Coordinates of C-alpha atoms in Angstrom, one line a residue:
X1234 CA 178.5 101.5 174.6
X1235 CA 175.0 102.9 174.3
X1236 CA 174.3 105.0 171.2
X1237 CA 173.4 108.6 172.3
X1238 CA 170.9 108.7 169.4
X1239 CA 168.9 106.0 171.1
X1240 CA 168.6 107.9 174.4
X1241 CA 165.6 110.0 175.2
X1242 CA 165.2 113.1 177.2
X1243 CA 163.8 113.0 180.8
X1244 CA 160.5 114.0 179.3
X1245 CA 160.3 112.3 175.9
X1246 CA 158.1 114.0 173.3
X1247 CA 155.7 112.4 170.9
X1248 CA 156.2 112.6 167.1
X1249 CA 153.1 114.8 166.9
X1250 CA 154.6 117.2 169.4
X1251 CA 157.8 117.2 167.5
X1252 CA 156.0 118.1 164.3
X1253 CA 154.3 121.1 166.0
X1254 CA 157.6 122.3 167.3
X1255 CA 159.2 121.9 163.8
X1256 CA 156.4 123.5 161.8
X1257 CA 158.1 126.9 161.5
X1258 CA 161.3 125.3 160.1
X1259 CA 159.3 123.2 157.7
X1260 CA 157.4 126.3 156.4
X1261 CA 160.7 128.2 156.0
X1262 CA 162.2 125.4 153.9
X1263 CA 159.1 124.8 151.9
X1264 CA 159.1 128.5 150.9
X1265 CA 162.4 127.8 149.1
X1266 CA 161.1 125.0 146.9
X1267 CA 161.6 126.0 143.2
X1268 CA 158.3 126.4 141.3
X1269 CA 158.5 125.0 137.8
X1270 CA 156.5 127.8 136.1
X1271 CA 159.1 130.3 137.3
X1272 CA 161.6 128.6 134.9
X1273 CA 159.5 129.3 131.8
X1274 CA 161.1 131.5 129.2
X1275 CA 158.0 133.7 129.5
X1276 CA 159.3 134.6 133.0
X1277 CA 162.9 134.9 132.0
X1278 CA 163.7 131.2 132.7
X1279 CA 165.7 128.7 130.6
X1280 CA 163.0 126.4 129.4
X1281 CA 160.2 126.8 126.8
X1282 CA 156.7 127.0 128.2
X1283 CA 155.7 123.7 126.5
X1284 CA 158.6 121.9 128.2
X1285 CA 157.6 123.2 131.6
X1286 CA 154.0 122.3 131.0
X1287 CA 155.0 118.7 130.1
X1288 CA 157.0 118.4 133.3
X1289 CA 154.1 119.8 135.4
X1290 CA 151.8 117.3 133.8
X1291 CA 154.3 114.5 134.5
X1292 CA 154.4 115.5 138.2
X1293 CA 150.6 115.5 138.4
X1294 CA 150.5 112.0 137.0
X1295 CA 153.3 110.7 139.2
X1296 CA 151.8 112.1 142.3
X1297 CA 148.5 110.3 141.5
X1298 CA 150.3 107.0 141.1
X1299 CA 152.0 107.5 144.4
X1300 CA 148.7 108.3 146.1
X1301 CA 147.2 105.0 144.7
X1302 CA 150.2 103.1 145.9
X1303 CA 149.7 104.6 149.3
X1304 CA 146.1 103.6 149.3
X1305 CA 147.3 100.0 148.7
X1306 CA 149.1 99.8 152.0
X1307 CA 152.3 101.8 152.1
X1308 CA 153.1 102.4 155.8
X1309 CA 151.7 105.9 156.4
X1310 CA 153.7 106.5 159.6
X1311 CA 157.0 105.5 158.0
X1312 CA 156.2 107.7 154.9
X1313 CA 155.7 110.6 157.2
X1314 CA 159.0 110.0 159.0
X1315 CA 160.7 109.7 155.6
X1316 CA 159.3 113.2 154.8
X1317 CA 160.5 114.7 158.0
X1318 CA 163.9 113.0 157.6
X1319 CA 164.4 115.3 154.5
X1320 CA 163.7 118.4 156.5
X1321 CA 165.9 117.3 159.3
X1322 CA 168.8 117.0 156.9
X1323 CA 168.1 120.4 155.3
X1324 CA 167.8 122.1 158.7
X1325 CA 171.2 120.5 159.8
X1326 CA 172.7 122.4 156.9
X1327 CA 170.6 125.6 157.3
X1328 CA 171.3 125.9 161.0
X1329 CA 175.0 125.5 160.7
X1330 CA 175.2 122.1 162.4
X1331 CA 176.5 120.7 159.1
X1332 CA 179.2 122.2 156.8
X1333 CA 179.5 125.0 159.3
X1334 CA 182.8 126.3 158.0
X1335 CA 181.5 126.9 154.5
X1336 CA 179.0 129.3 153.0
X1337 CA 176.3 127.0 151.9
X1338 CA 172.6 127.2 150.8
X1339 CA 170.1 124.5 151.0
X1340 CA 166.6 124.1 149.4
X1341 CA 164.1 121.3 148.8
X1342 CA 164.3 119.9 145.3
X1343 CA 161.5 120.9 143.0
X1344 CA 158.6 118.4 142.8
X1345 CA 160.0 117.3 139.4
X1346 CA 163.5 116.8 140.7
X1347 CA 162.3 115.1 143.8
X1348 CA 160.2 112.5 141.9
X1349 CA 162.4 112.2 138.8
X1350 CA 166.0 112.8 139.9
X1351 CA 165.9 111.7 143.5
X1352 CA 166.7 115.2 144.7
X1353 CA 164.9 115.6 148.0
X1354 CA 167.3 118.4 148.9
X1355 CA 170.0 120.4 147.1
X1356 CA 173.0 121.8 148.9
X1357 CA 175.0 124.6 147.2
X1358 CA 178.5 125.7 148.2
X1359 CA 179.2 129.3 147.4
X1360 CA 182.4 131.0 146.5
X1361 CA 183.7 134.3 148.0
X1362 CA 181.5 136.3 145.6
X1363 CA 178.3 134.4 146.5
X1364 CA 178.2 132.5 143.2
X1365 CA 177.7 128.7 142.9
X1366 CA 181.0 126.9 143.5
X1367 CA 179.5 123.4 143.3
X1368 CA 176.4 121.6 144.4
X1369 CA 175.1 118.1 145.2
X1370 CA 171.6 116.6 145.8
X1371 CA 170.5 114.1 148.5
X1372 CA 167.8 111.4 148.5
X1373 CA 167.0 111.0 152.2
X1374 CA 165.5 107.7 153.4
X1375 CA 164.1 106.7 156.8
X1376 CA 166.0 103.4 157.3
X1377 CA 167.9 101.5 159.8
X1378 CA 171.0 100.7 157.8
X1379 CA 172.7 101.4 154.5
X1380 CA 171.7 97.9 153.5
X1381 CA 168.0 98.6 154.0
X1382 CA 166.0 97.6 150.9
X1383 CA 164.8 101.2 150.2
X1384 CA 168.4 102.5 150.3
X1385 CA 170.0 99.7 148.2
X1386 CA 167.2 99.8 145.5
X1387 CA 167.7 103.5 144.9
X1388 CA 171.5 103.3 144.9
X1389 CA 171.3 100.6 142.3
X1390 CA 169.2 102.7 140.0
X1391 CA 171.6 105.7 140.4
X1392 CA 174.6 103.5 139.5
X1393 CA 172.8 102.0 136.5
X1394 CA 172.3 105.6 135.1
X1395 CA 175.9 106.5 135.8
X1396 CA 177.2 103.4 134.0
X1397 CA 175.4 104.5 130.8
X1398 CA 177.1 107.9 131.1
X1399 CA 174.2 109.8 132.6
X1400 CA 175.2 111.8 135.6
X1401 CA 172.8 112.9 138.3
X1402 CA 171.1 116.2 137.6
X1403 CA 168.9 118.9 139.0
X1404 CA 166.8 120.3 136.2
X1405 CA 165.1 123.1 138.2
X1406 CA 168.0 124.5 140.1
X1407 CA 167.7 127.9 141.7
X1408 CA 170.4 130.0 143.4
X1409 CA 170.2 133.4 145.1
X1410 CA 173.6 135.2 145.2
X1411 CA 174.1 136.1 148.9
X1412 CA 176.1 139.2 148.0
X1413 CA 174.1 140.7 145.1
X1414 CA 170.7 139.1 145.7
X1415 CA 170.5 138.1 142.0
X1416 CA 168.5 134.9 141.4
X1417 CA 169.6 132.4 138.7
X1418 CA 167.6 129.5 137.4
X1419 CA 169.0 126.7 135.3
X1420 CA 169.7 122.9 135.0
X1421 CA 172.9 121.6 136.5
X1422 CA 174.7 118.3 136.9
X1423 CA 175.3 117.4 140.5
X1424 CA 176.3 114.3 142.4
X1425 CA 173.4 112.6 144.1
X1426 CA 173.8 110.8 147.4
X1427 CA 171.4 108.4 149.1
X1428 CA 171.5 109.0 152.9
X1429 CA 169.6 107.3 155.6
X1430 CA 168.3 108.3 159.0
X1431 CA 167.1 106.0 161.7
X1432 CA 163.4 106.6 161.9
X1433 CA 163.4 106.3 165.7
X1434 CA 165.8 109.2 166.0
X1435 CA 163.9 111.6 163.8
X1436 CA 161.5 113.1 166.3
X1437 CA 164.3 113.8 168.8
X1438 CA 166.4 115.4 166.1
X1439 CA 163.3 117.5 165.1
X1440 CA 162.9 118.6 168.7
X1441 CA 166.6 119.5 169.1
X1442 CA 166.7 121.5 165.9
X1443 CA 163.5 123.4 166.8
X1444 CA 165.1 124.9 169.9
X1445 CA 167.0 128.2 170.1
X1446 CA 170.6 127.8 171.0
X1447 CA 170.1 128.9 174.6
X1448 CA 167.3 126.3 175.0
X1449 CA 169.3 123.3 173.9
X1450 CA 170.2 120.8 176.6
X1451 CA 173.4 118.9 176.9
X1452 CA 171.5 115.9 175.4
X1453 CA 170.4 118.0 172.4
X1454 CA 174.0 119.1 171.7
X1455 CA 175.4 115.6 172.0
X1456 CA 172.5 114.3 169.7
X1457 CA 173.2 116.9 167.0
X1458 CA 177.0 116.5 167.1
X1459 CA 176.8 112.7 166.9
X1460 CA 174.3 112.9 164.1
X1461 CA 176.5 115.3 162.1
X1462 CA 179.4 112.9 162.4
X1463 CA 177.2 110.0 161.3
X1464 CA 176.1 112.0 158.2
X1465 CA 179.7 112.8 157.2
X1466 CA 180.5 109.1 157.6
X1467 CA 177.5 108.0 155.6
X1468 CA 178.3 110.5 152.8
X1469 CA 181.9 109.3 152.6
X1470 CA 180.8 105.7 152.3
X1471 CA 178.2 106.5 149.6
X1472 CA 180.7 108.6 147.6
X1473 CA 183.4 105.8 147.9
X1474 CA 181.0 103.2 146.6
X1475 CA 180.1 105.4 143.6
X1476 CA 183.7 106.4 142.7
X1477 CA 185.1 102.9 143.1
X1478 CA 182.4 101.3 140.9
X1479 CA 182.7 104.1 138.3
X1480 CA 186.4 103.4 138.1
X1481 CA 185.7 99.7 137.6
X1482 CA 183.1 100.4 135.0
X1483 CA 185.4 102.7 133.0
X1484 CA 187.5 99.7 132.0
X1485 CA 186.8 98.3 128.6
X1486 CA 184.2 100.9 127.5
X1487 CA 184.6 103.2 124.5
X1488 CA 186.6 106.4 124.9
X1489 CA 183.5 108.7 124.8
X1490 CA 181.8 106.9 127.6
X1491 CA 185.0 106.6 129.6
X1492 CA 185.3 110.4 129.5
X1493 CA 181.8 110.9 130.7
X1494 CA 182.4 108.5 133.6
X1495 CA 185.6 110.3 134.4
X1496 CA 183.7 113.6 134.6
X1497 CA 181.1 112.1 136.9
X1498 CA 183.8 110.5 139.0
X1499 CA 185.5 113.8 139.4
X1500 CA 182.3 115.4 140.6
X1501 CA 182.0 112.8 143.4
X1502 CA 185.7 113.1 144.2
X1503 CA 185.4 116.9 144.7
X1504 CA 182.5 116.3 147.1
X1505 CA 184.6 113.7 148.9
X1506 CA 187.4 116.2 149.5
X1507 CA 184.9 118.6 151.0
X1508 CA 183.4 116.0 153.3
X1509 CA 186.9 114.9 154.4
X1510 CA 187.6 118.4 155.7
X1511 CA 184.9 117.9 158.2
X1512 CA 185.0 114.2 158.9
X1513 CA 188.5 114.2 160.3

């Protein structure tokens, strides 16, 4: 049976056109990206000014390294699709196509968390009072399968950190209470998932998400519904791999590390329970 994500509309659009249509959404999401200097104690944040300054300097150095790597032949088109894959995921959450029965907030990870913690995007589930219930971060890849090199490599690095008792984190986490409007800034521990999106489907997803509800075609609706189901499935598989391997790793380690691994495993398990509510 043909995959609906591989179909095109009667008048297929180009990636450049999709980017123009998606520009308003991208700007909306970019405006939510946490700014490191707003976490300085001088502005009421949780970190000393010197610590924030060090992180800003690290980001500058890291971005220069990435630029040099790009100049050495990284596929520019694929890198651009990877970038827009992140925004596609975030807009799926923000538009209610994903986790639509919960009160959720989504934002890009700060530049520091994106580069250092693999947090391209951060999804926050809110309780009835608008406070943080729990959160997770996502490292989004433009790839064909879960076994693609860029997916497997990052998953391996995340697991190696977990095995040493270091859970995934978001250092520059920001949340605005939807009831009171109060903004909080702090560091949190949060499960990190590596998700992949077929690069050939990205422009069609961007196009569908750019449309108002009344403008969406039957194809757009099928595309987004199928994609949401794929995301739930991919999240479930990623969580299962993490939890199973953590449980194996707990055997034979000292009690302190075992407790840390148990805490990290519980974080992933809680996320698994939430995804299961939708996947079924």
